[in-house]
JSON list of C-alpha atoms in Angstrom, two decimals:
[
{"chain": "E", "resi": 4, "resn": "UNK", "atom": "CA", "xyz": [0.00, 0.00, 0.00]},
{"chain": "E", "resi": 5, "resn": "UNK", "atom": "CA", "xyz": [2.57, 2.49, 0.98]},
{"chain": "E", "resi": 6, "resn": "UNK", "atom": "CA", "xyz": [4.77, 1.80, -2.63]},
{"chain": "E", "resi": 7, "resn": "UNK", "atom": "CA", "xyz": [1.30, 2.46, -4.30]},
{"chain": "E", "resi": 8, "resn": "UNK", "atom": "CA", "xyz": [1.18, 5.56, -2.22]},
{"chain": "E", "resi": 9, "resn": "UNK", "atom": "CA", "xyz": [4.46, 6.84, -3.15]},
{"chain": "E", "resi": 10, "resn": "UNK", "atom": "CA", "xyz": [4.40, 5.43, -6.76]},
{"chain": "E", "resi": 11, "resn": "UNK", "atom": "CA", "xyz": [0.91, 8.17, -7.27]},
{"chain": "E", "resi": 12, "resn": "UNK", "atom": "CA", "xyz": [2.92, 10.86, -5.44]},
{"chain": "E", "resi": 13, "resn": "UNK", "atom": "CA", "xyz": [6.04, 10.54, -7.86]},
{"chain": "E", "resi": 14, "resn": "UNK", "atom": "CA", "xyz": [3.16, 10.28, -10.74]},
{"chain": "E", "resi": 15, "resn": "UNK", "atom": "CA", "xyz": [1.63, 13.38, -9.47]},
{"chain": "E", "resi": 16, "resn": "UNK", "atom": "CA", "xyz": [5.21, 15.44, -9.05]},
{"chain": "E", "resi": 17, "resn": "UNK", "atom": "CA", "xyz": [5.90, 14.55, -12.39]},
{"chain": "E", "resi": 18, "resn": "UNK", "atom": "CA", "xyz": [2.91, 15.57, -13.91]},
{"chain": "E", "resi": 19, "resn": "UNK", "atom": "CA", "xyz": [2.84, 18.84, -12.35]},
{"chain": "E", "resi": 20, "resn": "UNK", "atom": "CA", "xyz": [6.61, 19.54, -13.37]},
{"chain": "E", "resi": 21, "resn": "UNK", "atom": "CA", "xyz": [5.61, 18.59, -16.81]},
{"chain": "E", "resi": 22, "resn": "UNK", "atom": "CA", "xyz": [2.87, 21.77, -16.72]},
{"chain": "E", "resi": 23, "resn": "UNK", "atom": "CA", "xyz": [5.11, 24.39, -15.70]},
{"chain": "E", "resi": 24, "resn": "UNK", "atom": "CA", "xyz": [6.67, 26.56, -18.71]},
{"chain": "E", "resi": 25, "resn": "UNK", "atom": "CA", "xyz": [5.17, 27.51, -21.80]},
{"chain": "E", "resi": 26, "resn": "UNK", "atom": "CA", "xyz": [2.76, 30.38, -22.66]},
{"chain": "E", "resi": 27, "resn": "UNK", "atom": "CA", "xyz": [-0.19, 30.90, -20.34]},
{"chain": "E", "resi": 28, "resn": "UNK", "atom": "CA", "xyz": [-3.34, 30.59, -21.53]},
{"chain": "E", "resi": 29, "resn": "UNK", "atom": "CA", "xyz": [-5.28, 33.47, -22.94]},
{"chain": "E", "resi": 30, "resn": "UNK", "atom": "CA", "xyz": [-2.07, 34.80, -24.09]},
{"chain": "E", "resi": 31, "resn": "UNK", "atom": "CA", "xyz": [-1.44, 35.68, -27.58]},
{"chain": "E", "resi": 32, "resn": "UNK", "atom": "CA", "xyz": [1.57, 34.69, -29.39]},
{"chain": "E", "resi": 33, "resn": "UNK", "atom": "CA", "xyz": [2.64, 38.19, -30.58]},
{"chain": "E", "resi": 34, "resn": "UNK", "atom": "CA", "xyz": [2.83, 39.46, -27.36]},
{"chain": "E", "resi": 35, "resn": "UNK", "atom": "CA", "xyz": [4.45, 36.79, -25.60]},
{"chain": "E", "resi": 36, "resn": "UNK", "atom": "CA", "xyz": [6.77, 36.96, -28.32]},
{"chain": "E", "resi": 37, "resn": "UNK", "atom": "CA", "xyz": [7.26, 40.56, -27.66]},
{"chain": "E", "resi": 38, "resn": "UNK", "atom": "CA", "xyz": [7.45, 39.26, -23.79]},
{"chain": "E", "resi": 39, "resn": "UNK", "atom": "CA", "xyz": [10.24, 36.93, -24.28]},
{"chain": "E", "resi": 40, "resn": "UNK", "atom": "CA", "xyz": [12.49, 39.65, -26.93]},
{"chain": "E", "resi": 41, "resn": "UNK", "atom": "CA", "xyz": [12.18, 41.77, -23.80]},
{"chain": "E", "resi": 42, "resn": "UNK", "atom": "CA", "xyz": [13.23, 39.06, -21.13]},
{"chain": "E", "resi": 43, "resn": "UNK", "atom": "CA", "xyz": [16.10, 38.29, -23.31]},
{"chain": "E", "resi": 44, "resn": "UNK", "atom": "CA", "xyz": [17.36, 42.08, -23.13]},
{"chain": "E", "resi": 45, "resn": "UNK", "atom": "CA", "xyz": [16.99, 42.48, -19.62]},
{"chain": "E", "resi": 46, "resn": "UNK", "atom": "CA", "xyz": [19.22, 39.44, -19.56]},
{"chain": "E", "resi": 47, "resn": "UNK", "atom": "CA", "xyz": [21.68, 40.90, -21.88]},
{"chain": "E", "resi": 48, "resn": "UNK", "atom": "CA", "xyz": [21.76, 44.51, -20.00]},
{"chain": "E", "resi": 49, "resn": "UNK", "atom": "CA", "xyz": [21.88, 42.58, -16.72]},
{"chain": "E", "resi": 50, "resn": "UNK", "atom": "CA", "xyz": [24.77, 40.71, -18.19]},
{"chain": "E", "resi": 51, "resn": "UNK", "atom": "CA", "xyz": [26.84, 43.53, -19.50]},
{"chain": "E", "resi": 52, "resn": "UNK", "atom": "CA", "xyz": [26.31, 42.51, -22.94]},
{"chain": "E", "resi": 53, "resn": "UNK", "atom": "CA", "xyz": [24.70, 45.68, -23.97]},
{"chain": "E", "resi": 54, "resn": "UNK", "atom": "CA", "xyz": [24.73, 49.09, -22.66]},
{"chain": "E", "resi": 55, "resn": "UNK", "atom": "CA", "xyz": [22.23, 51.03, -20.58]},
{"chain": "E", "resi": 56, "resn": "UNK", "atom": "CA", "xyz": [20.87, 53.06, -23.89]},
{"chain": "E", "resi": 57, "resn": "UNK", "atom": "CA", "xyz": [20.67, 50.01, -26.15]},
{"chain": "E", "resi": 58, "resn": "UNK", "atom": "CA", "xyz": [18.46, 48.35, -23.63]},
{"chain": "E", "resi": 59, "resn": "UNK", "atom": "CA", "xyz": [16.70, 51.42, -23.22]},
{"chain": "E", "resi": 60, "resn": "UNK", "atom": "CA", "xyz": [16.04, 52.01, -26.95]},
{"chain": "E", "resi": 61, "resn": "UNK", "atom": "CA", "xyz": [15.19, 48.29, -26.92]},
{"chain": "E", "resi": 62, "resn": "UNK", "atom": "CA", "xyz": [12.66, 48.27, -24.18]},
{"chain": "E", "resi": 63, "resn": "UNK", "atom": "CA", "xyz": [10.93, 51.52, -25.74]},
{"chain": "E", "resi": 64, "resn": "UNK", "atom": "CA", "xyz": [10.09, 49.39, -28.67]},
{"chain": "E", "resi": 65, "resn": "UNK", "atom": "CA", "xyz": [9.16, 46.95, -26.97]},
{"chain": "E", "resi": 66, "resn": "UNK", "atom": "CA", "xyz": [6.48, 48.56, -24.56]},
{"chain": "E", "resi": 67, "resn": "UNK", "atom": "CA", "xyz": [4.86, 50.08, -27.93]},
{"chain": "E", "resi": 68, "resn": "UNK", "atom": "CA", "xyz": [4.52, 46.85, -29.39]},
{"chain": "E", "resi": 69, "resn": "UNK", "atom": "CA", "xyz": [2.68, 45.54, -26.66]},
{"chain": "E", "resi": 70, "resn": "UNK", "atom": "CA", "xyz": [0.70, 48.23, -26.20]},
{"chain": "E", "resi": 71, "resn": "UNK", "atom": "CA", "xyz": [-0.53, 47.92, -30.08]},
{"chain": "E", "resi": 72, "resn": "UNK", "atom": "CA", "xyz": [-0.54, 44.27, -29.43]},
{"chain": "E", "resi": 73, "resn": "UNK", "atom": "CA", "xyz": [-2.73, 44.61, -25.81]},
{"chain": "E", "resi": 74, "resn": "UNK", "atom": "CA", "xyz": [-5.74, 46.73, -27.57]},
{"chain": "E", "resi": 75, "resn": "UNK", "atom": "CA", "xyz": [-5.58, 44.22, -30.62]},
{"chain": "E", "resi": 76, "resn": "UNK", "atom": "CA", "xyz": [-5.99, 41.46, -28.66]},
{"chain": "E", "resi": 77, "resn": "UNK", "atom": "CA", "xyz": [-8.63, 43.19, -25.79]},
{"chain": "E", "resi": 78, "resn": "UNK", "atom": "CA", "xyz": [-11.31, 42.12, -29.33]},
{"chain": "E", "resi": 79, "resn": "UNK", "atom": "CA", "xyz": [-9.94, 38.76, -28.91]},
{"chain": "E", "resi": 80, "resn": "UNK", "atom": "CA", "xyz": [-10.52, 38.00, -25.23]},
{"chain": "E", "resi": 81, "resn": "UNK", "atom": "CA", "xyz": [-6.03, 37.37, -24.43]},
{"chain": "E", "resi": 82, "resn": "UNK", "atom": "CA", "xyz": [-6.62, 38.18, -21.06]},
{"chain": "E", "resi": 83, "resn": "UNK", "atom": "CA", "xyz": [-3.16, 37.75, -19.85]},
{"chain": "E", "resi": 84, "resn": "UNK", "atom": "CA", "xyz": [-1.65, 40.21, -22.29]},
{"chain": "E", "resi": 85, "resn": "UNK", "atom": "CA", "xyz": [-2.42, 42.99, -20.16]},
{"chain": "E", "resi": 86, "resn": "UNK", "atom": "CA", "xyz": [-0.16, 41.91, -17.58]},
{"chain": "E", "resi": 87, "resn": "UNK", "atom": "CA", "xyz": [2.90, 41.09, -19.81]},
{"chain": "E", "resi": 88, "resn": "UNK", "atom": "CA", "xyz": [2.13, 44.55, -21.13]},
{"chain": "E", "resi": 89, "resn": "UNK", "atom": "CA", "xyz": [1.99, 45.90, -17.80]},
{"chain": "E", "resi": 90, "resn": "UNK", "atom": "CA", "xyz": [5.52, 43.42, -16.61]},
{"chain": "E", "resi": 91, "resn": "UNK", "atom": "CA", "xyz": [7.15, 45.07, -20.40]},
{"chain": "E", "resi": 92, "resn": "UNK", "atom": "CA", "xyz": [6.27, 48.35, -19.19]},
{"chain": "E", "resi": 93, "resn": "UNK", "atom": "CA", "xyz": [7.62, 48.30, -15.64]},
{"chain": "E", "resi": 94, "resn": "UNK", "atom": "CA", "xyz": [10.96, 46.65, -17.05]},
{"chain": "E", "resi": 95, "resn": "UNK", "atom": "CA", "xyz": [11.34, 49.50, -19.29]},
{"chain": "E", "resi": 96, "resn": "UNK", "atom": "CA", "xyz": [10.77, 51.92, -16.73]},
{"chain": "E", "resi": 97, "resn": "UNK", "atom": "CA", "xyz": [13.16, 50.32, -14.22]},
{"chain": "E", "resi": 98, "resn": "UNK", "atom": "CA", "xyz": [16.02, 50.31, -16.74]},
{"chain": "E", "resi": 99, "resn": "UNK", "atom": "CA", "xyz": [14.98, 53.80, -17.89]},
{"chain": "E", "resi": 100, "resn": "UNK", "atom": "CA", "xyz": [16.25, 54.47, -14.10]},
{"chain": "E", "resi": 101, "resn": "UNK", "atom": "CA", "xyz": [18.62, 52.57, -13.98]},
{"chain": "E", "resi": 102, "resn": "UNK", "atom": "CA", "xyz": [20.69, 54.70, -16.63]},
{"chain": "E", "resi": 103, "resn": "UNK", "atom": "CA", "xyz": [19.76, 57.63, -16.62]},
{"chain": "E", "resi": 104, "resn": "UNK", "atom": "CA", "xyz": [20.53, 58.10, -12.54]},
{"chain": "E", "resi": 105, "resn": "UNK", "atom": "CA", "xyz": [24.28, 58.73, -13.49]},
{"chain": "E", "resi": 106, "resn": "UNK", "atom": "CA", "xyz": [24.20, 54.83, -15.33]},
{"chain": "E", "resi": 107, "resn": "UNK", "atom": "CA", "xyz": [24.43, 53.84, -11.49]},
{"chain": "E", "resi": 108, "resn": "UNK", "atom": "CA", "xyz": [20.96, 53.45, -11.06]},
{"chain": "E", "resi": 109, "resn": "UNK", "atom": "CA", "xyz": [19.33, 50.84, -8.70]},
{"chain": "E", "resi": 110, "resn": "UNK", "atom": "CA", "xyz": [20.07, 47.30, -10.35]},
{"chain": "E", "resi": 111, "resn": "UNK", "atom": "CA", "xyz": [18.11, 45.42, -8.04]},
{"chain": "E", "resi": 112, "resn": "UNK", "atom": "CA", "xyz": [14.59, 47.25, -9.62]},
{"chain": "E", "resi": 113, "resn": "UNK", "atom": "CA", "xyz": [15.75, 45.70, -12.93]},
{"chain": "E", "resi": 114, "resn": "UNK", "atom": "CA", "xyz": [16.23, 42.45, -11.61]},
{"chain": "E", "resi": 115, "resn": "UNK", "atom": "CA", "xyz": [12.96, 42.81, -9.66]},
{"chain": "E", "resi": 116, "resn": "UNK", "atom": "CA", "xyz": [11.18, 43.53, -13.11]},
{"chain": "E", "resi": 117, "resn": "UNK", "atom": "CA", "xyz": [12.49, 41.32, -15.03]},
{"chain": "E", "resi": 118, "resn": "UNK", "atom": "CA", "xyz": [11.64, 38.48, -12.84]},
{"chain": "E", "resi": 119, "resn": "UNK", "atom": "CA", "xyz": [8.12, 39.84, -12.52]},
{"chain": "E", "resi": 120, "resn": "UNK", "atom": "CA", "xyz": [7.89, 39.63, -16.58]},
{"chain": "E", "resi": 121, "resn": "UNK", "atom": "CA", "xyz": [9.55, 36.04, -16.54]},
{"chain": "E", "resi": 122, "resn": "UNK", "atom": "CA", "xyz": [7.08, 35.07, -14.01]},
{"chain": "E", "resi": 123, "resn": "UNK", "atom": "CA", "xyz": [4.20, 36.16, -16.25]},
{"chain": "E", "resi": 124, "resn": "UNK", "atom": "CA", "xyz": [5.54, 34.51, -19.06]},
{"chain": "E", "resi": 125, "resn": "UNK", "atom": "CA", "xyz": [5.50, 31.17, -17.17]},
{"chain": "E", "resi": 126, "resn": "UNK", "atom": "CA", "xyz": [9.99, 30.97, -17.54]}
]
């Protein structure tokens, strides 16, 4: 009894690591697209990769494409694209002060923000 026990416990874990990831429902694909391009920046500004105004410039875009993208899809019922919106517009505000406060800005809000926006995209 107790191996069955543990046997649908192990089932169970497994089954519920297998649903984690991927794009959450009610999302559309253009904005999580436009969710992930901006992930990967913050990871490349966080990294050193790219400079403060490149991720800035970056970021901009970004937060107007998913502002096109979140009143496109409000006629479609993607209910979740408001909040990667909202998660693209925070991390472009955060790195907006980041660099501009003398390009010694607080790190930790960018960090902060881009967690928030992985989080919404289900990484």
């Amino acid at each position: 009894m107790k191996k069955i026990i543990a046997l649908s416990l192990v089932a169970l874990l497994l089954l519920s690591l297998c649903s984690c990831g991927g794009k959450p429902g009610k999302t559309s694909d253009a904005i999580y697209q436009i969710g992930t391009n901006a992930l990967a920046t913050a990871d490349e500004y966080i990294g050193g990769k790219i400079t403060g105004d490149e991720a800035e410039n970056k970021l901009k875009e970004y937060e107007k494409q998913a502002s096109a993208q979140y009143e496109k899809g409000k006629a479609e019922d993607y209910e979740h694209d408001w909040d990667i919106y909202f998660a693209v517009s925070m991390l472009e505000d955060a790195i907006f002060n980041s660099n501009r406060i003398v390009n010694t800005g607080p790190m930790s809000e960018v960090k902060e923000a881009r967690d928030a926006l992985a989080k919404e995209l289900g990484k």
